[in-house]
mmCIF file of C-alpha atoms in Angstrom:
data_model
loop_
_atom_site.group_PDB
_atom_site.id
_atom_site.type_symbol
_atom_site.label_atom_id
_atom_site.label_comp_id
_atom_site.label_asym_id
_atom_site.label_seq_id
_atom_site.Cartn_x
_atom_site.Cartn_y
_atom_site.Cartn_z
ATOM 1 C CA MET A 1 59.746 -18.173 0.735
ATOM 2 C CA LYS A 2 58.755 -21.250 2.695
ATOM 3 C CA PHE A 3 57.993 -19.072 5.723
ATOM 4 C CA LYS A 4 55.750 -16.818 3.589
ATOM 5 C CA LYS A 5 53.786 -19.812 2.338
ATOM 6 C CA ILE A 6 53.304 -21.083 5.891
ATOM 7 C CA LEU A 7 52.249 -17.585 7.028
ATOM 8 C CA SER A 8 49.772 -17.289 4.122
ATOM 9 C CA CYS A 9 48.237 -20.658 4.937
ATOM 10 C CA PHE A 10 48.001 -19.709 8.602
ATOM 11 C CA ILE A 11 46.231 -16.406 7.786
ATOM 12 C CA ALA A 12 43.823 -18.161 5.398
ATOM 13 C CA LEU A 13 43.072 -20.793 8.028
ATOM 14 C CA LEU A 14 42.514 -18.079 10.628
ATOM 15 C CA LEU A 15 40.128 -16.182 8.366
ATOM 16 C CA PHE A 16 38.183 -19.330 7.567
ATOM 17 C CA SER A 17 38.001 -20.133 11.256
ATOM 18 C CA CYS A 18 36.659 -16.640 12.026
ATOM 19 C CA ILE A 19 34.038 -16.823 9.277
ATOM 20 C CA PHE A 20 32.999 -20.318 10.311
ATOM 21 C CA SER A 21 32.773 -19.417 13.979
ATOM 22 C CA THR A 22 30.747 -16.280 13.133
ATOM 23 C CA ALA A 23 28.341 -18.357 11.047
ATOM 24 C CA VAL A 24 28.034 -20.938 13.813
ATOM 25 C CA SER A 25 27.485 -18.282 16.486
ATOM 26 C CA ALA A 26 24.820 -16.588 14.347
ATOM 27 C CA GLU A 27 23.143 -19.935 13.764
ATOM 28 C CA GLU A 28 23.221 -20.670 17.485
ATOM 29 C CA GLU A 29 21.968 -17.191 18.380
ATOM 30 C CA TYR A 30 18.939 -17.465 16.100
ATOM 31 C CA ALA A 31 18.247 -21.166 16.616
ATOM 32 C CA TYR A 32 14.660 -22.128 17.417
ATOM 33 C CA ASP A 33 13.822 -22.881 21.040
ATOM 34 C CA MET A 34 12.682 -26.441 20.450
ATOM 35 C CA GLU A 35 11.340 -26.908 23.969
ATOM 36 C CA TYR A 36 9.084 -23.879 23.479
ATOM 37 C CA TYR A 37 7.889 -24.823 19.971
ATOM 38 C CA SER A 38 7.093 -28.453 20.827
ATOM 39 C CA ARG A 39 4.496 -27.627 23.527
ATOM 40 C CA PHE A 40 1.443 -28.308 21.343
ATOM 41 C CA LYS A 41 2.673 -31.261 19.282
ATOM 42 C CA GLY A 42 0.186 -34.073 19.017
ATOM 43 C CA GLN A 43 -2.753 -31.946 20.215
ATOM 44 C CA ASN A 44 -4.349 -31.621 16.764
ATOM 45 C CA ILE A 45 -4.661 -27.821 16.970
ATOM 46 C CA THR A 46 -5.626 -25.786 13.906
ATOM 47 C CA LEU A 47 -4.954 -22.055 13.728
ATOM 48 C CA TYR A 48 -6.903 -19.780 11.388
ATOM 49 C CA VAL A 49 -4.668 -16.970 10.127
ATOM 50 C CA TYR A 50 -6.030 -13.979 8.169
ATOM 51 C CA ASN A 51 -3.457 -11.818 6.382
ATOM 52 C CA TRP A 52 -3.140 -9.434 3.451
ATOM 53 C CA GLY A 53 -2.784 -10.975 -0.012
ATOM 54 C CA GLU A 54 0.779 -11.723 -1.142
ATOM 55 C CA TYR A 55 2.118 -10.783 2.278
ATOM 56 C CA ILE A 56 4.122 -13.799 3.442
ATOM 57 C CA SER A 57 6.942 -15.985 2.167
ATOM 58 C CA ASP A 58 5.024 -18.870 0.621
ATOM 59 C CA GLY A 59 7.680 -21.074 -0.980
ATOM 60 C CA GLY A 60 7.479 -19.433 -4.409
ATOM 61 C CA ASP A 61 10.711 -18.567 -6.258
ATOM 62 C CA ASP A 62 12.694 -20.936 -4.004
ATOM 63 C CA SER A 63 11.684 -18.959 -0.900
ATOM 64 C CA LEU A 64 10.939 -20.448 2.502
ATOM 65 C CA ASP A 65 7.359 -21.627 2.972
ATOM 66 C CA VAL A 66 6.821 -19.958 6.346
ATOM 67 C CA VAL A 67 3.470 -21.585 7.117
ATOM 68 C CA LYS A 68 4.794 -25.051 6.331
ATOM 69 C CA GLU A 69 7.913 -24.360 8.418
ATOM 70 C CA PHE A 70 5.723 -23.438 11.389
ATOM 71 C CA GLU A 71 3.543 -26.528 10.943
ATOM 72 C CA THR A 72 6.594 -28.816 10.798
ATOM 73 C CA LEU A 73 8.220 -27.137 13.784
ATOM 74 C CA THR A 74 5.164 -27.083 16.060
ATOM 75 C CA GLY A 75 2.760 -29.766 14.835
ATOM 76 C CA ILE A 76 0.052 -27.073 14.628
ATOM 77 C CA ASN A 77 -2.038 -26.958 11.452
ATOM 78 C CA VAL A 78 -2.603 -23.566 9.816
ATOM 79 C CA GLU A 79 -5.566 -22.530 7.677
ATOM 80 C CA TYR A 80 -4.297 -19.410 5.915
ATOM 81 C CA THR A 81 -6.616 -16.986 4.074
ATOM 82 C CA THR A 82 -6.264 -13.413 2.841
ATOM 83 C CA PHE A 83 -8.085 -10.064 2.676
ATOM 84 C CA ASP A 84 -7.483 -6.971 0.538
ATOM 85 C CA SER A 85 -8.313 -4.057 2.852
ATOM 86 C CA ASN A 86 -8.644 -3.190 6.528
ATOM 87 C CA GLU A 87 -12.284 -2.398 5.939
ATOM 88 C CA SER A 88 -13.065 -5.839 4.531
ATOM 89 C CA LEU A 89 -11.247 -7.409 7.489
ATOM 90 C CA TYR A 90 -13.316 -5.288 9.890
ATOM 91 C CA ALA A 91 -16.581 -6.195 8.183
ATOM 92 C CA LYS A 92 -15.731 -9.907 8.325
ATOM 93 C CA LEU A 93 -14.970 -9.767 12.058
ATOM 94 C CA LYS A 94 -17.916 -7.496 12.873
ATOM 95 C CA ASN A 95 -20.370 -9.806 11.153
ATOM 96 C CA GLY A 96 -18.967 -12.845 12.949
ATOM 97 C CA GLY A 97 -18.270 -14.510 9.634
ATOM 98 C CA ALA A 98 -15.179 -16.429 10.695
ATOM 99 C CA GLY A 99 -13.304 -17.610 13.785
ATOM 100 C CA TYR A 100 -9.790 -16.364 13.182
ATOM 101 C CA ASP A 101 -6.905 -16.840 15.618
ATOM 102 C CA VAL A 102 -4.352 -14.423 14.155
ATOM 103 C CA ILE A 103 -5.118 -11.334 12.074
ATOM 104 C CA ILE A 104 -2.729 -8.713 10.657
ATOM 105 C CA PRO A 105 -4.518 -5.350 10.375
ATOM 106 C CA SER A 106 -2.945 -1.912 10.030
ATOM 107 C CA ASP A 107 -2.329 0.543 12.844
ATOM 108 C CA TYR A 108 -5.553 2.600 12.832
ATOM 109 C CA MET A 109 -7.691 -0.518 12.482
ATOM 110 C CA ILE A 110 -5.967 -2.089 15.478
ATOM 111 C CA SER A 111 -6.999 0.793 17.726
ATOM 112 C CA ARG A 112 -10.548 0.621 16.348
ATOM 113 C CA LEU A 113 -10.821 -3.124 16.945
ATOM 114 C CA ALA A 114 -9.390 -2.719 20.458
ATOM 115 C CA GLU A 115 -11.817 0.085 21.312
ATOM 116 C CA GLU A 116 -14.739 -2.058 20.178
ATOM 117 C CA GLY A 117 -13.634 -5.029 22.270
ATOM 118 C CA MET A 118 -12.797 -7.185 19.264
ATOM 119 C CA LEU A 119 -9.229 -8.083 20.298
ATOM 120 C CA GLN A 120 -7.720 -10.157 23.112
ATOM 121 C CA LYS A 121 -4.909 -8.826 25.262
ATOM 122 C CA LEU A 122 -1.621 -10.607 24.632
ATOM 123 C CA ASP A 123 0.410 -12.550 27.167
ATOM 124 C CA TYR A 124 3.977 -11.576 26.315
ATOM 125 C CA SER A 125 5.415 -14.387 28.401
ATOM 126 C CA ASN A 126 4.271 -16.542 25.460
ATOM 127 C CA ILE A 127 5.911 -14.175 22.957
ATOM 128 C CA PRO A 128 9.538 -13.907 24.165
ATOM 129 C CA ASN A 129 10.792 -12.734 20.755
ATOM 130 C CA PHE A 130 8.926 -9.442 21.167
ATOM 131 C CA GLU A 131 11.251 -8.263 23.909
ATOM 132 C CA LYS A 132 14.254 -10.007 22.386
ATOM 133 C CA TYR A 133 14.089 -8.801 18.781
ATOM 134 C CA VAL A 134 11.471 -6.104 18.030
ATOM 135 C CA ASP A 135 13.128 -2.684 17.672
ATOM 136 C CA GLU A 136 12.349 -0.190 20.431
ATOM 137 C CA GLU A 137 10.909 2.396 18.014
ATOM 138 C CA PHE A 138 8.086 -0.043 17.199
ATOM 139 C CA LYS A 139 7.107 -0.650 20.816
ATOM 140 C CA ASN A 140 4.316 1.327 22.538
ATOM 141 C CA PRO A 141 3.012 2.869 19.282
ATOM 142 C CA GLU A 142 0.221 5.457 19.116
ATOM 143 C CA TYR A 143 -2.316 2.847 18.025
ATOM 144 C CA ASP A 144 -1.477 0.502 20.941
ATOM 145 C CA PRO A 145 0.350 2.646 23.527
ATOM 146 C CA ALA A 146 0.557 -0.019 26.222
ATOM 147 C CA ASN A 147 1.421 -2.835 23.783
ATOM 148 C CA GLU A 148 -1.609 -4.750 24.984
ATOM 149 C CA TYR A 149 -2.972 -6.024 21.672
ATOM 150 C CA SER A 150 -0.350 -6.139 18.919
ATOM 151 C CA VAL A 151 3.107 -7.154 17.749
ATOM 152 C CA PRO A 152 4.474 -5.407 14.641
ATOM 153 C CA TYR A 153 4.823 -7.512 11.507
ATOM 154 C CA MET A 154 5.958 -5.135 8.742
ATOM 155 C CA TRP A 155 5.978 -1.389 8.093
ATOM 156 C CA GLY A 156 6.212 0.875 5.084
ATOM 157 C CA THR A 157 5.170 4.055 3.341
ATOM 158 C CA VAL A 158 2.626 5.120 0.734
ATOM 159 C CA GLY A 159 3.743 6.859 -2.446
ATOM 160 C CA ILE A 160 2.955 7.089 -6.144
ATOM 161 C CA ILE A 161 4.048 4.435 -8.621
ATOM 162 C CA TYR A 162 4.339 5.667 -12.199
ATOM 163 C CA ASN A 163 5.578 4.416 -15.561
ATOM 164 C CA THR A 164 8.536 6.447 -16.789
ATOM 165 C CA LYS A 165 7.758 5.564 -20.429
ATOM 166 C CA TYR A 166 4.458 7.430 -20.363
ATOM 167 C CA VAL A 167 4.612 9.947 -17.502
ATOM 168 C CA ASP A 168 6.475 13.237 -17.896
ATOM 169 C CA GLU A 169 8.968 13.716 -15.041
ATOM 170 C CA ALA A 170 7.945 17.392 -14.871
ATOM 171 C CA ASP A 171 4.515 16.215 -13.656
ATOM 172 C CA VAL A 172 5.991 14.126 -10.843
ATOM 173 C CA THR A 173 5.800 16.537 -7.911
ATOM 174 C CA GLY A 174 2.928 15.878 -5.560
ATOM 175 C CA TRP A 175 -0.422 14.192 -5.057
ATOM 176 C CA GLU A 176 -1.935 16.335 -7.816
ATOM 177 C CA LEU A 177 -0.452 13.856 -10.303
ATOM 178 C CA LEU A 178 -3.433 11.622 -9.468
ATOM 179 C CA TRP A 179 -5.743 14.365 -10.778
ATOM 180 C CA ASN A 180 -3.768 15.177 -13.950
ATOM 181 C CA GLU A 181 -6.140 15.134 -16.949
ATOM 182 C CA LYS A 182 -3.221 14.409 -19.275
ATOM 183 C CA TYR A 183 -3.307 10.811 -18.003
ATOM 184 C CA ALA A 184 -7.091 10.382 -17.833
ATOM 185 C CA GLY A 185 -8.096 6.742 -18.022
ATOM 186 C CA LYS A 186 -4.629 5.583 -16.977
ATOM 187 C CA ILE A 187 -4.784 6.520 -13.292
ATOM 188 C CA LEU A 188 -5.712 4.094 -10.521
ATOM 189 C CA MET A 189 -6.932 4.960 -7.020
ATOM 190 C CA PHE A 190 -7.166 3.160 -3.681
ATOM 191 C CA ASP A 191 -10.374 1.207 -3.236
ATOM 192 C CA ASN A 192 -10.798 2.068 0.438
ATOM 193 C CA SER A 193 -12.008 5.220 2.133
ATOM 194 C CA ARG A 194 -9.188 5.693 4.661
ATOM 195 C CA ASP A 195 -6.332 5.738 2.159
ATOM 196 C CA ALA A 196 -8.280 7.651 -0.488
ATOM 197 C CA PHE A 197 -9.346 10.403 1.914
ATOM 198 C CA ALA A 198 -5.816 10.605 3.344
ATOM 199 C CA ILE A 199 -4.450 11.414 -0.114
ATOM 200 C CA ALA A 200 -7.108 14.057 -0.808
ATOM 201 C CA LEU A 201 -6.564 15.619 2.624
ATOM 202 C CA LYS A 202 -2.789 15.782 2.088
ATOM 203 C CA LYS A 203 -3.320 17.320 -1.360
ATOM 204 C CA LEU A 204 -5.384 20.058 0.326
ATOM 205 C CA GLY A 205 -2.727 20.619 2.991
ATOM 206 C CA TYR A 206 -4.673 19.026 5.849
ATOM 207 C CA SER A 207 -3.752 16.267 8.270
ATOM 208 C CA MET A 208 -4.807 12.802 7.171
ATOM 209 C CA ASN A 209 -6.010 12.314 10.751
ATOM 210 C CA THR A 210 -8.375 15.282 10.797
ATOM 211 C CA ASN A 211 -11.734 15.017 12.559
ATOM 212 C CA ASN A 212 -12.856 18.326 11.076
ATOM 213 C CA THR A 213 -16.022 17.562 9.104
ATOM 214 C CA ASP A 214 -15.589 20.580 6.793
ATOM 215 C CA GLU A 215 -12.126 19.353 5.789
ATOM 216 C CA ILE A 216 -13.454 15.832 5.224
ATOM 217 C CA ARG A 217 -16.257 17.177 3.014
ATOM 218 C CA GLU A 218 -13.748 19.236 1.040
ATOM 219 C CA ALA A 219 -11.630 16.114 0.543
ATOM 220 C CA ALA A 220 -14.731 14.253 -0.682
ATOM 221 C CA GLU A 221 -15.268 16.966 -3.307
ATOM 222 C CA GLU A 222 -11.665 16.477 -4.431
ATOM 223 C CA LEU A 223 -12.232 12.750 -4.759
ATOM 224 C CA GLY A 224 -15.468 13.352 -6.643
ATOM 225 C CA ALA A 225 -13.656 15.650 -9.099
ATOM 226 C CA GLN A 226 -10.955 13.008 -9.544
ATOM 227 C CA ALA A 227 -13.461 10.449 -10.856
ATOM 228 C CA ASP A 228 -13.261 11.801 -14.410
ATOM 229 C CA VAL A 229 -9.611 10.730 -14.735
ATOM 230 C CA ILE A 230 -9.761 7.460 -12.794
ATOM 231 C CA GLN A 231 -9.626 4.178 -14.685
ATOM 232 C CA ALA A 232 -10.513 2.053 -11.655
ATOM 233 C CA TYR A 233 -10.504 1.845 -7.877
ATOM 234 C CA VAL A 234 -8.224 -1.061 -6.972
ATOM 235 C CA MET A 235 -6.278 -2.907 -4.323
ATOM 236 C CA ASP A 236 -4.498 -6.144 -5.295
ATOM 237 C CA GLN A 237 -5.500 -5.626 -8.953
ATOM 238 C CA ILE A 238 -2.834 -2.927 -9.135
ATOM 239 C CA PHE A 239 -0.095 -5.504 -9.723
ATOM 240 C CA ASP A 240 -1.340 -6.714 -13.095
ATOM 241 C CA LYS A 241 -2.552 -3.306 -14.240
ATOM 242 C CA MET A 242 0.753 -1.519 -13.582
ATOM 243 C CA VAL A 243 3.125 -4.309 -14.596
ATOM 244 C CA GLU A 244 1.237 -4.959 -17.856
ATOM 245 C CA GLU A 245 0.993 -1.184 -18.512
ATOM 246 C CA ASN A 246 -2.790 -1.057 -18.601
ATOM 247 C CA ALA A 247 -2.406 1.888 -16.201
ATOM 248 C CA TYR A 248 0.440 4.375 -15.795
ATOM 249 C CA ILE A 249 -0.065 5.968 -12.361
ATOM 250 C CA ALA A 250 -1.250 4.643 -8.986
ATOM 251 C CA PRO A 251 -0.853 5.337 -5.296
ATOM 252 C CA TYR A 252 0.369 2.293 -3.416
ATOM 253 C CA TYR A 253 2.762 0.862 -0.876
ATOM 254 C CA ALA A 254 6.540 1.027 -1.222
ATOM 255 C CA GLY A 255 6.975 -2.702 -0.658
ATOM 256 C CA ASP A 256 4.601 -3.562 -3.491
ATOM 257 C CA TYR A 257 6.415 -1.138 -5.782
ATOM 258 C CA LEU A 258 9.688 -2.978 -5.115
ATOM 259 C CA THR A 259 7.963 -6.227 -6.070
ATOM 260 C CA MET A 260 6.385 -4.757 -9.220
ATOM 261 C CA SER A 261 9.609 -3.129 -10.366
ATOM 262 C CA GLU A 262 11.162 -6.594 -10.602
ATOM 263 C CA ASP A 263 8.643 -7.372 -13.354
ATOM 264 C CA ASN A 264 8.668 -3.975 -15.068
ATOM 265 C CA GLU A 265 11.863 -1.915 -14.905
ATOM 266 C CA ASP A 266 10.086 1.181 -16.278
ATOM 267 C CA LEU A 267 8.146 1.633 -13.040
ATOM 268 C CA ALA A 268 9.347 4.272 -10.573
ATOM 269 C CA PHE A 269 8.257 5.415 -7.110
ATOM 270 C CA PHE A 270 8.174 8.762 -5.352
ATOM 271 C CA ILE A 271 6.866 10.223 -2.114
ATOM 272 C CA PRO A 272 4.875 13.431 -2.738
ATOM 273 C CA ASP A 273 6.152 16.718 -1.350
ATOM 274 C CA GLU A 274 3.060 17.191 0.827
ATOM 275 C CA GLY A 275 3.985 14.129 2.890
ATOM 276 C CA THR A 276 2.404 10.723 3.213
ATOM 277 C CA ASN A 277 1.365 7.839 5.457
ATOM 278 C CA LEU A 278 3.883 5.856 7.494
ATOM 279 C CA PHE A 279 2.101 2.641 8.431
ATOM 280 C CA THR A 280 2.623 -0.472 10.506
ATOM 281 C CA ASP A 281 0.826 -3.773 10.050
ATOM 282 C CA ALA A 282 0.747 -5.808 13.232
ATOM 283 C CA MET A 283 -0.307 -9.224 14.482
ATOM 284 C CA CYS A 284 -3.327 -9.477 16.805
ATOM 285 C CA ILE A 285 -5.612 -12.119 18.261
ATOM 286 C CA PRO A 286 -9.385 -11.625 17.831
ATOM 287 C CA ALA A 287 -11.564 -11.808 20.928
ATOM 288 C CA THR A 288 -13.310 -14.859 19.470
ATOM 289 C CA SER A 289 -10.147 -16.997 19.242
ATOM 290 C CA VAL A 290 -10.141 -20.131 21.407
ATOM 291 C CA ASN A 291 -6.465 -20.914 20.719
ATOM 292 C CA ARG A 292 -4.760 -17.902 22.263
ATOM 293 C CA GLU A 293 -1.527 -19.598 23.402
ATOM 294 C CA ALA A 294 -1.029 -21.355 20.070
ATOM 295 C CA ALA A 295 -1.781 -18.049 18.308
ATOM 296 C CA GLU A 296 0.848 -16.340 20.474
ATOM 297 C CA MET A 297 3.292 -19.044 19.420
ATOM 298 C CA PHE A 298 2.598 -18.230 15.764
ATOM 299 C CA ILE A 299 3.191 -14.525 16.477
ATOM 300 C CA ASN A 300 6.431 -15.363 18.270
ATOM 301 C CA PHE A 301 7.524 -17.508 15.321
ATOM 302 C CA MET A 302 6.932 -14.634 12.906
ATOM 303 C CA CYS A 303 9.360 -12.580 15.029
ATOM 304 C CA GLU A 304 12.214 -15.045 14.572
ATOM 305 C CA PRO A 305 14.928 -13.084 12.689
ATOM 306 C CA SER A 306 15.262 -15.776 10.013
ATOM 307 C CA ILE A 307 11.479 -15.834 9.477
ATOM 308 C CA SER A 308 11.143 -12.043 9.413
ATOM 309 C CA ALA A 309 14.030 -11.944 6.925
ATOM 310 C CA ALA A 310 12.359 -14.584 4.718
ATOM 311 C CA ASN A 311 9.064 -12.688 4.753
ATOM 312 C CA SER A 312 10.712 -9.348 4.010
ATOM 313 C CA ASP A 313 12.783 -10.827 1.179
ATOM 314 C CA MET A 314 9.639 -12.255 -0.395
ATOM 315 C CA ILE A 315 7.252 -9.318 -0.051
ATOM 316 C CA TRP A 316 9.815 -6.458 -0.001
ATOM 317 C CA TYR A 317 8.248 -4.665 2.953
ATOM 318 C CA SER A 318 10.314 -3.277 5.819
ATOM 319 C CA THR A 319 10.913 -5.339 8.936
ATOM 320 C CA PRO A 320 10.686 -3.931 12.485
ATOM 321 C CA ILE A 321 13.376 -6.438 13.498
ATOM 322 C CA SER A 322 16.884 -5.133 12.815
ATOM 323 C CA ALA A 323 18.348 -8.528 13.696
ATOM 324 C CA ALA A 324 16.768 -9.805 10.469
ATOM 325 C CA LYS A 325 18.640 -7.377 8.205
ATOM 326 C CA PRO A 326 21.978 -9.262 8.063
ATOM 327 C CA LEU A 327 20.015 -12.323 6.905
ATOM 328 C CA MET A 328 18.158 -10.428 4.169
ATOM 329 C CA ASP A 329 18.850 -9.612 0.541
ATOM 330 C CA GLU A 330 21.481 -6.865 0.676
ATOM 331 C CA GLU A 331 19.716 -4.738 -1.956
ATOM 332 C CA LEU A 332 16.535 -4.647 0.107
ATOM 333 C CA ALA A 333 18.281 -4.102 3.428
ATOM 334 C CA SER A 334 20.046 -1.021 1.997
ATOM 335 C CA SER A 335 17.099 0.296 -0.074
ATOM 336 C CA GLU A 336 16.228 3.951 0.548
ATOM 337 C CA ILE A 337 12.674 3.209 -0.589
ATOM 338 C CA ALA A 338 12.216 0.417 1.959
ATOM 339 C CA TYR A 339 14.091 2.336 4.656
ATOM 340 C CA PRO A 340 13.705 6.108 3.998
ATOM 341 C CA ASP A 341 16.018 8.607 5.654
ATOM 342 C CA GLU A 342 15.039 10.613 8.727
ATOM 343 C CA GLU A 343 14.194 13.727 6.703
ATOM 344 C CA LEU A 344 11.550 11.894 4.673
ATOM 345 C CA LEU A 345 10.201 10.067 7.709
ATOM 346 C CA ALA A 346 9.789 13.372 9.551
ATOM 347 C CA ASN A 347 7.311 14.516 6.886
ATOM 348 C CA MET A 348 5.050 11.471 7.309
ATOM 349 C CA GLU A 349 2.010 10.783 9.472
ATOM 350 C CA ARG A 350 0.902 7.586 11.125
ATOM 351 C CA TYR A 351 -2.819 6.893 11.019
ATOM 352 C CA VAL A 352 -4.716 7.181 14.283
ATOM 353 C CA ASN A 353 -8.259 6.058 14.938
ATOM 354 C CA LEU A 354 -10.671 8.834 13.981
ATOM 355 C CA SER A 355 -13.745 9.888 15.930
ATOM 356 C CA ASP A 356 -16.916 7.894 15.278
ATOM 357 C CA GLU A 357 -18.449 10.975 13.633
ATOM 358 C CA ALA A 358 -15.491 11.400 11.266
ATOM 359 C CA LYS A 359 -15.412 7.692 10.355
ATOM 360 C CA GLN A 360 -19.134 7.583 9.663
ATOM 361 C CA LEU A 361 -19.017 10.748 7.560
ATOM 362 C CA MET A 362 -16.030 9.467 5.590
ATOM 363 C CA ASP A 363 -17.729 6.144 4.871
ATOM 364 C CA GLU A 364 -20.988 7.821 3.844
ATOM 365 C CA LEU A 365 -19.241 10.284 1.542
ATOM 366 C CA TRP A 366 -17.155 7.498 0.027
ATOM 367 C CA ILE A 367 -20.337 5.696 -0.978
ATOM 368 C CA THR A 368 -22.583 8.617 -1.927
ATOM 369 C CA ILE A 369 -20.056 10.909 -3.630
ATOM 370 C CA VAL A 370 -17.088 8.829 -4.731
ATOM 371 C CA ARG A 371 -18.885 5.622 -5.685
ATOM 372 C CA SER A 372 -21.648 7.493 -7.497
ATOM 373 C CA ASN A 373 -18.995 8.960 -9.757
ATOM 374 C CA GLU A 374 -18.197 5.480 -11.014
ATOM 375 C CA LEU A 375 -21.427 5.826 -13.024
ATOM 376 C CA THR A 376 -19.592 7.589 -15.859
ATOM 377 C CA PRO A 377 -20.958 8.356 -19.371
ATOM 378 C CA SER A 378 -19.404 5.128 -20.634
ATOM 379 C CA PHE A 379 -21.321 3.253 -17.923
ATOM 380 C CA TRP A 380 -24.635 4.776 -19.067
ATOM 381 C CA ILE A 381 -23.812 4.094 -22.720
ATOM 382 C CA THR A 382 -23.222 0.446 -21.812
ATOM 383 C CA VAL A 383 -26.514 0.348 -19.874
ATOM 384 C CA ALA A 384 -28.338 1.920 -22.853
ATOM 385 C CA ILE A 385 -26.892 -0.656 -25.254
ATOM 386 C CA ILE A 386 -27.903 -3.530 -22.963
ATOM 387 C CA CYS A 387 -31.424 -2.094 -22.532
ATOM 388 C CA ALA A 388 -31.811 -1.562 -26.288
ATOM 389 C CA ALA A 389 -30.716 -5.118 -26.960
ATOM 390 C CA ALA A 390 -33.141 -6.431 -24.328
ATOM 391 C CA LEU A 391 -36.032 -4.415 -25.815
ATOM 392 C CA ALA A 392 -35.164 -5.611 -29.307
ATOM 393 C CA LEU A 393 -35.282 -9.197 -28.055
ATOM 394 C CA VAL A 394 -38.668 -8.608 -26.401
ATOM 395 C CA PHE A 395 -40.163 -7.076 -29.584
ATOM 396 C CA ARG A 396 -38.708 -9.892 -31.686
ATOM 397 C CA ASN A 397 -40.278 -12.519 -29.418
ATOM 398 C CA MET A 398 -43.604 -10.670 -29.564
ATOM 399 C CA TYR A 399 -43.405 -10.541 -33.363
ATOM 400 C CA VAL A 400 -42.582 -14.261 -33.619
ATOM 401 C CA LYS A 401 -45.427 -15.135 -31.236
ATOM 402 C CA LYS A 402 -47.887 -13.028 -33.238
ATOM 403 C CA LYS A 403 -46.858 -14.715 -36.501
ATOM 404 C CA ARG A 404 -47.292 -18.150 -34.933
ATOM 405 C CA LEU A 405 -50.810 -17.266 -33.737
ATOM 406 C CA GLU A 406 -51.740 -15.971 -37.192
ATOM 407 C CA ALA A 407 -50.417 -19.162 -38.765
ATOM 408 C CA ARG A 408 -52.508 -21.316 -36.396
ATOM 409 C CA LYS A 409 -55.714 -19.382 -37.233
ATOM 410 C CA LYS A 410 -55.283 -20.285 -40.894
ATOM 411 C CA TYR A 411 -55.539 -23.936 -39.999
#
């Protein structure tokens, strides 16, 4: 009996020792390189970072404040602002409205910015974590084949989010759900041309990367016909509308669905049978940046496994760094929505940069056909009411003025 007790204690001690040594080795393996991160301390550098809204671990819900962690570690100040679409990011850069040092656009926009000379080439000797941690499948992508301009940040898929309380499961098959008149007034749509056209093109059986102008025009007609059932064109507004059940159906990103489902358990997500977009958002340095090396340090920091894990845990998007997975929430790391199987991935397309002709046509049609359909009967009724009220006010003022003049003549 005494021997058994001694043996049990020995085994317990051995197990504890193994666990402790594993934890220590993991901590040592992923420890910050302090010599590297201290290079700019005391130099009063400020970096201007431009990212998607709600797309970083910001200290909320007891999460790590990634920006503050970087500032403390490096002594570099960070001015952090957000955008809501690739197109708004492009417009801001094109118009020279801001001097950003790090931006995080999506794949197709990266190739467009690179082609137009709006990005700096990266010096990977200043980004050692790229080679060390970024998964091979995310290196040399179609949008940056020589890995000259970008380092992947997060990736994901586009699908349809719907409310199971109000949407019949029999209707949940493909992209046509976004055109279903049964749910008119409760359907949301992307508020950017690239994603909206991609959905219409997939619904028609075409590639979302087509440069065929006839196919693009046909997709525009589909989007025009959809206007009668659309409640609103949205981006970040989708969170409140879907969680608060002001809308029942919307196309959006898998990571945002996982976030929304935490606040409304009746929300569900599916990838349409016709296939969808597989996207990557990546970190780049604009050509106008004057702090390239410090910007590369920020990019390197975002590739630290512990930082990538913190960001993924907060925003529920998929990380391109497998070394981060053991440090992440287990539910997310094993989620089939965040990490779809090979069969689903095989039926997806990555965006590529379209021809100038196709881009221009798409943008023009988005404005002239899709946006014009926002002028619905209810819009004109509202305009008529406002005009009638304005005319009534004008006539009233004229009447009052006339009475005053008549009163003065009497005296």
